[in-house]
Coordinates of C-alpha atoms and ligand atoms in Angstrom, one line a residue:
M6 CA -18.9 1.3 -3.0
I7 CA -16.4 3.6 -1.2
E8 CA -17.1 7.3 -1.5
L9 CA -15.0 10.4 -2.0
N10 CA -16.0 13.9 -0.7
Y11 CA -14.0 16.9 -1.9
K12 CA -16.2 19.7 -0.6
N13 CA -13.6 20.9 1.9
A14 CA -11.0 21.4 -0.8
D15 CA -13.3 23.8 -2.6
A16 CA -12.8 27.6 -2.7
L17 CA -16.5 28.0 -1.6
V18 CA -15.5 26.4 1.8
I19 CA -11.9 27.3 2.4
G20 CA -11.6 30.4 0.3
E21 CA -10.0 31.3 -3.1
E22 CA -6.4 31.5 -1.8
N23 CA -6.3 27.9 -0.7
G24 CA -9.3 26.2 -2.3
L25 CA -10.0 25.2 -5.9
N26 CA -13.0 26.1 -8.0
I27 CA -13.5 22.4 -8.3
E28 CA -16.5 22.3 -10.7
E29 CA -14.8 24.7 -13.0
E30 CA -11.5 22.7 -12.9
F31 CA -13.4 19.5 -13.6
N32 CA -14.9 21.1 -16.7
N33 CA -11.5 22.5 -17.7
Y34 CA -9.8 19.2 -17.4
Q35 CA -12.6 16.9 -18.6
E36 CA -11.1 16.4 -22.0
K37 CA -7.6 15.7 -20.7
I38 CA -9.0 13.3 -18.1
T39 CA -11.0 11.5 -20.8
H40 CA -7.9 11.1 -22.8
I41 CA -5.8 9.9 -19.9
I42 CA -8.4 7.2 -18.8
A43 CA -9.0 6.0 -22.3
D44 CA -5.2 5.9 -23.0
L45 CA -4.4 3.9 -19.7
N46 CA -7.1 1.4 -20.6
K47 CA -5.8 1.2 -24.2
R48 CA -2.2 0.6 -23.1
K49 CA -2.8 -1.7 -20.2
D50 CA -2.2 -4.9 -22.1
K51 CA 0.8 -3.7 -24.1
P52 CA 4.2 -5.0 -23.0
G53 CA 6.5 -2.5 -21.5
Q54 CA 3.8 -0.1 -20.3
W55 CA 3.8 -1.4 -16.7
L56 CA 0.0 -1.3 -16.6
R57 CA -0.8 -4.9 -16.2
W58 CA -1.7 -4.4 -12.5
M59 CA -5.0 -3.1 -14.0
N60 CA -5.8 -6.7 -15.0
L61 CA -5.0 -8.4 -11.6
G62 CA -8.6 -8.5 -10.5
Y63 CA -9.3 -10.8 -13.5
S64 CA -6.4 -13.2 -13.2
E65 CA -8.5 -16.4 -12.7
E66 CA -5.5 -18.7 -13.2
T67 CA -3.4 -17.1 -10.4
I68 CA -6.4 -17.0 -8.1
W69 CA -7.0 -20.7 -8.7
Y70 CA -3.4 -21.7 -8.1
V71 CA -3.2 -19.5 -5.0
K72 CA -6.4 -21.1 -3.6
E73 CA -5.2 -24.6 -4.5
F74 CA -1.9 -24.2 -2.7
A75 CA -3.5 -22.6 0.3
S76 CA -5.9 -25.5 0.7
M77 CA -3.1 -28.0 0.1
V78 CA -1.0 -26.6 3.0
E79 CA -4.0 -25.9 5.3
G80 CA -3.4 -27.1 8.8
R81 CA 0.3 -27.8 8.2
F82 CA 1.8 -24.6 9.5
E83 CA 1.5 -22.5 12.6
N84 CA 3.2 -19.5 11.0
I85 CA 3.6 -17.7 7.7
L86 CA 6.8 -15.8 7.5
V87 CA 6.9 -13.3 4.6
L88 CA 10.4 -12.1 3.5
G89 CA 10.1 -9.0 1.3
I90 CA 10.6 -5.3 1.2
G91 CA 8.9 -2.2 -0.3
G92 CA 6.2 -3.2 -2.8
S93 CA 6.8 -6.8 -1.9
A94 CA 5.7 -6.3 1.7
L95 CA 3.8 -3.1 2.2
G96 CA 0.5 -4.2 0.5
G97 CA 0.6 -7.5 2.4
I98 CA 1.0 -5.7 5.7
A99 CA -1.7 -3.1 4.9
V100 CA -4.3 -5.7 3.9
T101 CA -3.6 -8.3 6.6
E102 CA -3.6 -5.6 9.3
A103 CA -7.0 -4.4 8.0
L104 CA -8.7 -7.7 7.4
L105 CA -7.5 -10.1 10.0
K106 CA -9.0 -9.9 13.5
P107 CA -6.9 -7.3 15.5
Y108 CA -4.0 -8.8 17.4
W109 CA -4.2 -11.9 15.2
N110 CA -0.9 -13.3 16.2
L111 CA -1.9 -13.2 19.9
L112 CA -5.1 -15.1 19.3
T113 CA -5.4 -18.9 20.1
P114 CA -5.6 -21.2 17.1
E115 CA -9.4 -21.7 17.7
Q116 CA -9.9 -17.9 17.7
R117 CA -8.0 -17.8 14.3
N118 CA -10.1 -20.7 13.0
N119 CA -6.9 -22.7 12.9
H120 CA -5.4 -20.4 10.4
P121 CA -1.7 -19.6 10.9
R122 CA -0.2 -16.5 12.4
I123 CA 1.6 -14.1 10.0
F124 CA 4.8 -12.2 10.3
F125 CA 6.5 -9.9 7.8
L126 CA 10.2 -9.2 7.9
D127 CA 10.5 -6.1 5.7
N128 CA 13.7 -4.8 7.1
I129 CA 17.2 -6.0 7.9
D130 CA 17.5 -5.0 11.5
P131 CA 19.7 -7.8 13.0
D132 CA 18.0 -7.6 16.4
I133 CA 14.5 -8.0 15.0
I134 CA 15.4 -10.8 12.6
S135 CA 17.2 -12.8 15.2
S136 CA 14.5 -12.3 17.8
L137 CA 11.7 -13.4 15.4
L138 CA 13.6 -16.4 14.2
S139 CA 14.3 -17.5 17.8
I140 CA 10.6 -17.2 18.6
L141 CA 9.2 -19.1 15.6
D142 CA 9.2 -22.9 15.4
L143 CA 10.7 -23.1 11.9
K144 CA 9.5 -26.6 11.4
K145 CA 5.9 -25.3 11.6
T146 CA 6.7 -22.1 9.6
L147 CA 6.0 -21.6 5.9
V148 CA 8.4 -19.0 4.5
N149 CA 7.2 -16.9 1.6
V150 CA 10.1 -15.2 -0.1
I151 CA 8.8 -12.4 -2.2
T152 CA 11.0 -10.3 -4.6
K153 CA 10.0 -9.3 -8.1
S154 CA 13.6 -8.7 -9.2
G155 CA 14.8 -11.9 -7.4
S156 CA 17.9 -10.2 -6.3
T157 CA 17.1 -7.5 -3.7
A158 CA 19.9 -7.6 -1.2
E159 CA 17.7 -7.2 1.9
T160 CA 15.3 -10.0 1.0
M161 CA 18.0 -12.3 -0.4
S162 CA 20.1 -12.0 2.7
Q163 CA 17.1 -12.8 4.9
Y164 CA 16.4 -15.8 2.7
M165 CA 19.9 -17.1 3.0
I166 CA 19.7 -16.9 6.8
V167 CA 16.4 -18.6 7.0
K168 CA 17.2 -21.3 4.4
D169 CA 20.3 -22.2 6.3
M170 CA 18.4 -22.5 9.5
L171 CA 15.6 -24.5 8.0
E172 CA 18.0 -26.9 6.3
K173 CA 19.9 -27.4 9.6
E174 CA 16.6 -28.2 11.4
L175 CA 14.7 -30.1 8.7
G176 CA 17.4 -31.7 6.5
D177 CA 16.2 -32.2 2.9
D178 CA 12.6 -31.6 3.9
Y179 CA 13.3 -27.9 4.3
R180 CA 12.1 -27.3 0.8
K181 CA 8.5 -27.9 1.7
N182 CA 8.7 -24.9 4.1
I183 CA 9.6 -22.4 1.3
V184 CA 7.4 -20.9 -1.3
V185 CA 8.7 -18.2 -3.6
T186 CA 7.0 -15.3 -5.4
T187 CA 9.2 -13.8 -8.1
D188 CA 9.6 -12.8 -11.8
K189 CA 9.5 -15.7 -14.2
N190 CA 12.7 -14.8 -16.0
I191 CA 14.9 -12.3 -14.2
G192 CA 16.8 -12.6 -10.9
I193 CA 18.7 -15.2 -9.0
L194 CA 15.8 -16.3 -6.9
K195 CA 13.9 -18.0 -9.8
Q196 CA 17.1 -19.9 -10.7
L197 CA 17.5 -21.0 -7.1
A198 CA 13.9 -21.9 -6.8
D199 CA 14.1 -24.1 -9.9
Q200 CA 17.3 -25.8 -8.7
E201 CA 16.0 -26.3 -5.2
G202 CA 12.5 -27.3 -6.3
Y203 CA 10.5 -24.7 -4.4
K204 CA 6.9 -24.1 -5.1
T205 CA 7.0 -20.8 -7.1
F206 CA 4.4 -18.1 -7.9
I207 CA 5.1 -15.6 -10.5
V208 CA 4.9 -11.8 -10.4
P209 CA 3.4 -11.0 -13.8
D210 CA 5.3 -9.1 -16.4
D211 CA 4.7 -5.3 -16.4
V212 CA 3.5 -5.2 -12.8
G213 CA 5.9 -3.1 -10.6
G214 CA 6.5 -3.8 -7.0
R215 CA 4.3 -1.0 -5.6
F216 CA 1.4 -2.0 -7.9
S217 CA 1.7 -5.8 -7.1
V218 CA -0.5 -6.2 -4.0
F219 CA -3.3 -8.0 -6.0
S220 CA -0.9 -10.4 -7.7
A221 CA 0.4 -13.5 -5.9
V222 CA 2.6 -11.1 -3.9
G223 CA -0.5 -10.3 -1.8
L224 CA -3.0 -12.9 -2.7
L225 CA -0.9 -15.8 -1.6
P226 CA -0.3 -14.6 2.0
F227 CA -3.9 -13.5 2.2
A228 CA -5.2 -16.9 1.2
L229 CA -2.8 -18.7 3.6
V230 CA -4.3 -16.9 6.6
G231 CA -7.8 -17.5 5.5
I232 CA -8.7 -14.1 3.9
D233 CA -11.4 -14.5 1.3
I234 CA -9.6 -13.5 -1.9
D235 CA -12.8 -13.7 -4.0
E236 CA -14.2 -10.8 -1.9
I237 CA -11.0 -8.9 -2.7
T238 CA -11.1 -9.5 -6.4
N239 CA -14.8 -8.6 -6.5
G240 CA -13.9 -5.3 -4.9
I241 CA -11.2 -4.6 -7.5
K242 CA -13.4 -5.6 -10.4
D243 CA -16.3 -3.3 -9.3
M244 CA -13.9 -0.5 -8.7
D245 CA -12.2 -1.1 -12.0
L246 CA -15.5 -0.9 -13.8
A247 CA -16.4 2.4 -12.0
L248 CA -13.0 3.9 -12.8
K249 CA -13.3 3.1 -16.5
N250 CA -15.8 5.9 -16.6
T251 CA -14.2 8.9 -18.4
D252 CA -16.6 11.4 -16.9
I253 CA -14.7 13.0 -14.1
H254 CA -17.9 13.6 -12.2
E255 CA -18.3 9.9 -11.9
N256 CA -14.7 8.8 -11.4
I257 CA -13.3 9.2 -7.9
A258 CA -9.7 8.3 -8.8
A259 CA -9.6 11.0 -11.5
Q260 CA -11.2 13.5 -9.1
N261 CA -8.6 12.9 -6.3
A262 CA -5.7 12.8 -8.8
L263 CA -6.7 16.1 -10.3
I264 CA -7.4 17.8 -7.0
H265 CA -4.0 16.7 -5.6
Y266 CA -2.3 17.8 -8.8
L267 CA -3.9 21.2 -8.9
M268 CA -3.4 21.7 -5.1
D269 CA 0.3 21.1 -5.7
T270 CA 0.8 23.1 -8.9
K271 CA -1.6 26.0 -8.3
K272 CA -1.9 26.3 -4.5
G273 CA 1.6 25.2 -3.3
K274 CA 0.3 22.2 -1.4
N275 CA 2.7 19.5 -2.2
L276 CA 2.3 17.4 0.9
S277 CA -0.3 14.7 0.8
V278 CA -1.3 13.4 4.2
M279 CA -3.1 10.0 4.5
M280 CA -5.0 9.9 7.8
P281 CA -7.3 6.9 8.4
Y282 CA -9.6 7.1 11.4
S283 CA -9.1 3.4 12.0
S284 CA -6.1 1.7 13.5
R285 CA -6.8 -1.3 11.3
L286 CA -6.2 0.9 8.2
R287 CA -3.1 2.5 9.6
Y288 CA -0.7 0.6 7.3
V289 CA -2.6 1.7 4.2
S290 CA -0.8 5.0 4.9
D291 CA 2.6 3.3 4.6
W292 CA 1.6 1.5 1.4
Y293 CA 0.2 4.8 0.0
A294 CA 3.4 6.7 1.0
Q295 CA 5.5 4.3 -1.2
L296 CA 3.0 4.3 -4.0
W297 CA 2.8 8.1 -4.1
A298 CA 6.4 8.9 -3.5
E299 CA 8.2 6.3 -5.7
S300 CA 5.7 6.8 -8.5
L301 CA 5.5 10.6 -8.6
G302 CA 8.8 11.9 -7.3
K303 CA 10.9 12.3 -10.5
E304 CA 13.8 14.3 -11.9
Y305 CA 12.7 14.3 -15.5
D306 CA 9.4 14.5 -17.3
K307 CA 8.4 12.4 -20.2
D308 CA 9.8 15.0 -22.6
G309 CA 13.3 14.9 -21.0
N310 CA 12.9 18.2 -19.2
K311 CA 14.5 18.4 -15.7
V312 CA 11.6 19.0 -13.4
N313 CA 12.4 17.6 -10.0
I314 CA 8.7 17.2 -9.1
G315 CA 6.6 15.2 -6.8
P316 CA 4.2 15.6 -3.9
T317 CA 5.5 14.3 -0.6
P318 CA 3.3 11.8 1.2
L319 CA 2.9 12.0 5.0
K320 CA 1.4 9.4 7.3
A321 CA -1.0 10.1 10.1
L322 CA -3.5 8.2 12.2
G323 CA -6.8 9.6 13.6
A324 CA -7.5 10.2 16.4
T325 CA -4.0 9.5 17.7
D326 CA -2.2 12.2 15.6
Q327 CA -4.7 14.8 16.5
H328 CA -2.5 14.9 19.6
S329 CA 0.7 15.0 17.7
Q330 CA 0.5 16.5 14.2
I331 CA -2.8 18.5 13.9
Q332 CA -1.3 21.6 15.6
L333 CA 1.1 21.8 12.7
Y334 CA -1.6 21.0 10.1
N335 CA -3.9 23.8 11.4
E336 CA -1.4 26.5 12.2
G337 CA 1.8 25.7 10.4
P338 CA 2.5 26.3 6.7
N339 CA -0.6 25.8 4.6
D340 CA 1.2 23.3 2.3
K341 CA -0.8 20.1 2.8
I342 CA -3.8 18.4 1.5
I343 CA -5.2 15.9 4.0
N344 CA -7.0 12.7 3.1
F345 CA -9.2 11.4 5.8
I346 CA -10.3 7.8 5.6
R347 CA -13.6 7.2 7.5
V348 CA -15.3 4.0 8.3
K349 CA -19.1 4.1 8.6
E350 CA -19.7 0.9 10.4
F351 CA -17.1 -0.7 12.5
D352 CA -17.3 -4.5 13.3
T353 CA -17.9 -3.6 17.0
T354 CA -20.0 -1.0 18.8
L355 CA -18.3 -0.2 22.0
E356 CA -20.3 1.6 24.6
I357 CA -18.8 3.9 27.2
P358 CA -20.4 3.1 30.6
K359 CA -22.5 5.7 32.3
I360 CA -20.3 6.3 35.3
F361 CA -18.8 9.4 36.8
E362 CA -22.1 11.1 35.8
Y363 CA -21.5 14.2 37.9
T364 CA -18.0 14.9 36.8
G365 CA -16.4 16.6 33.8
I366 CA -16.3 13.3 31.9
G367 CA -19.9 12.4 32.6
Y368 CA -20.9 13.5 29.1
L369 CA -19.1 10.5 27.6
G370 CA -21.2 8.0 29.5
G371 CA -23.8 6.2 27.4
K372 CA -22.1 7.3 24.1
T373 CA -20.0 4.9 22.0
I374 CA -16.3 4.9 21.2
N375 CA -17.6 4.8 17.6
D376 CA -19.5 8.1 18.1
L377 CA -16.4 9.6 19.7
L378 CA -14.1 8.6 16.8
N379 CA -16.4 9.9 14.2
A380 CA -17.1 13.1 16.1
E381 CA -13.3 13.6 16.3
A382 CA -12.9 13.1 12.6
D383 CA -15.7 15.6 11.9
S384 CA -14.5 18.2 14.3
T385 CA -10.9 17.9 13.0
R386 CA -12.0 18.3 9.4
V387 CA -14.2 21.3 10.2
A388 CA -11.4 22.9 12.3
L389 CA -9.0 22.4 9.4
S390 CA -11.4 24.1 7.0
D391 CA -11.7 27.0 9.5
Y392 CA -8.0 27.4 9.1
Q393 CA -8.5 27.1 5.3
R394 CA -6.7 23.8 5.0
P395 CA -8.0 21.5 2.2
T396 CA -9.2 18.0 3.1
I397 CA -10.6 15.1 1.2
T398 CA -12.8 12.4 2.9
I399 CA -12.8 8.9 1.6
T400 CA -15.5 6.8 3.3
L401 CA -15.6 3.0 3.5
P402 CA -19.0 1.5 4.4
N403 CA -17.1 -1.0 6.6
I404 CA -13.7 -2.8 6.7
N405 CA -13.9 -5.9 4.6
G406 CA -12.0 -7.3 1.7
Y407 CA -14.4 -5.8 -0.8
H408 CA -14.0 -2.2 0.4
V409 CA -10.3 -2.4 1.3
A410 CA -9.6 -3.7 -2.2
Q411 CA -11.6 -0.9 -3.7
L412 CA -9.6 1.6 -1.7
L413 CA -6.2 0.3 -2.7
Y414 CA -7.2 -0.1 -6.3
M415 CA -8.7 3.4 -6.4
L416 CA -5.4 4.8 -5.0
E417 CA -3.4 2.9 -7.6
V418 CA -5.5 4.3 -10.5
Q419 CA -5.4 7.8 -8.9
T420 CA -1.6 7.5 -8.8
A421 CA -1.5 6.5 -12.5
I422 CA -3.7 9.4 -13.5
A423 CA -1.7 11.8 -11.4
G424 CA 1.5 10.6 -13.1
E425 CA -0.1 11.5 -16.5
L426 CA -1.1 14.9 -15.2
Y427 CA 2.5 15.5 -14.1
N428 CA 3.7 14.1 -17.4
I429 CA 6.2 11.8 -15.8
D430 CA 6.9 8.0 -15.9
T431 CA 4.9 6.7 -12.9
F432 CA 6.3 3.2 -13.1
N433 CA 10.1 3.6 -13.0
Q434 CA 12.3 4.4 -10.0
P435 CA 15.7 5.5 -11.3
G436 CA 16.4 7.5 -8.1
V437 CA 16.6 4.3 -6.0
E438 CA 19.2 2.7 -8.3
Q439 CA 22.3 4.8 -7.3
A440 CA 22.2 3.9 -3.6
K441 CA 21.5 0.2 -4.5
N442 CA 24.6 0.1 -6.7
Y443 CA 26.7 1.7 -4.0
T444 CA 25.4 -1.0 -1.6
Y445 CA 26.4 -3.7 -4.0
A446 CA 29.8 -2.1 -4.4
L447 CA 30.3 -1.8 -0.6
M448 CA 29.3 -5.5 -0.1
G449 CA 31.8 -6.6 -2.8
R450 CA 29.4 -7.8 -5.5
S451 CA 31.3 -8.6 -8.7
G452 CA 30.8 -6.2 -11.5
Y453 CA 30.6 -3.2 -9.1
E454 CA 34.4 -2.7 -8.7
D455 CA 34.3 0.8 -10.4
S456 CA 31.4 1.9 -8.2
A457 CA 33.4 0.7 -5.2
K458 CA 36.4 2.8 -6.2
Q459 CA 34.2 5.9 -6.8
L460 CA 32.5 5.4 -3.5
Q461 CA 35.7 5.1 -1.6
T462 CA 36.9 8.4 -3.0
K463 CA 33.5 10.1 -2.2
M464 CA 33.4 8.6 1.3
A465 CA 36.9 9.7 2.1
S466 CA 36.0 13.3 1.1
V467 CA 33.1 13.7 3.5
Ligands
LIG526 O1 7.9 -0.5 -6.2 C1 9.0 -1.1 -6.4 O2 9.3 -1.5 -7.5 C2 10.0 -1.2 -5.3 O3 9.6 -0.6 -4.1 C3 10.2 -2.7 -4.9 O4 8.9 -3.2 -4.5 C4 11.2 -2.9 -3.9 O5 12.4 -2.3 -4.2 C5 11.5 -4.4 -3.7 O6 11.9 -5.0 -4.9 P1 11.8 -6.5 -5.2 O7 10.4 -6.9 -5.1 O8 12.4 -6.7 -6.5 O9 12.6 -7.2 -4.1

């Protein structure tokens, strides 16, 4: 199992002004935490609660269909091209980067065990889209269009471009190169998929985008590139079982949620840094940033009070960002809590040759890069605590599907518990709607004429 160490967030280590009396706080909040965990588990199957992501590790049917489709198309495609944005892409990117061999798309087919390369288009930069589409042989590309709402402008415009190109190249056969992941009822994509006869996977009801990585949104691309999805679901299930424990001393998601909440509300540390010491885990930070920001940044609490709350996530990478951000973290405002992610055993042990023995770099010879990375994580953590900066360390025994799934699922549950502590709706995102509506208005979508007029007035005045 992955582990969480909160010692360096404790007042005993970093002092009363910046640290928490963690044992005391755990005891103070035990009853509330018990209630929150029991309540989340009680509500998780109820429609409208947006908690069905807690069941995704157990979705035998989806897992079966995903595997069946992956084996049906095995060997047919050189590339998987995922079109999606936000929660429809970030989990896929984080997990494939973590679990596939590094530089996957540069490996030969044999080195990839004949599994396809994978590309994510999660933005609408015209240069990037055109370049990628000119590189890929579309005949040998399976396009997975992923959008829960089935109408997101970024994803749908990409889909329109790709569909048009595919049809021109393949004629009627283009349909075999498209697979869709979307909601079963809402949105235009489901209607189009039905009309066009695309293979379709469903994003289950009450699973929001940023909590959807373990639905077909993530599992399908994972299976298509040969990632063992049973290993992933085993990781989720074991973590889910552990996180059902209402004793805060035994529940790492509750511990980290409470520590972050108290650091924000009592100690003024409302920035949450995610800093893996592993390049393969670097996109976990992007995924976490969306999860934490969109879930916890809210204008109103559940009682309708205007609160404008929410901790701000920050992304960093060890050891790289020791040479870019740590100066600020050590000596700048003491307004952050820093989550280190450590890996005990890397797949590779890389020795530094014993050369230049009698020079200033001679001490490195005979050690391993692994030792160096872990020594840097330790020294940075200790230096931060010398400056009285709180840190949390999450340790993965190694990087595999089982532990990466545990990490992501733990962070999802942590976010849900934090939302309850803040007393906000973790699963909505009203703050994204205004700009979306303005975009529709600017692009001439029917039904948005009033917004277009308002927007023109506002744009003229700035
Ligand atoms: O978490 C969310 O709900 C959002 O970030 C969505 O994932 C994002 O807006 C993309 O939406 P959709 O999947 O509907 O295209």
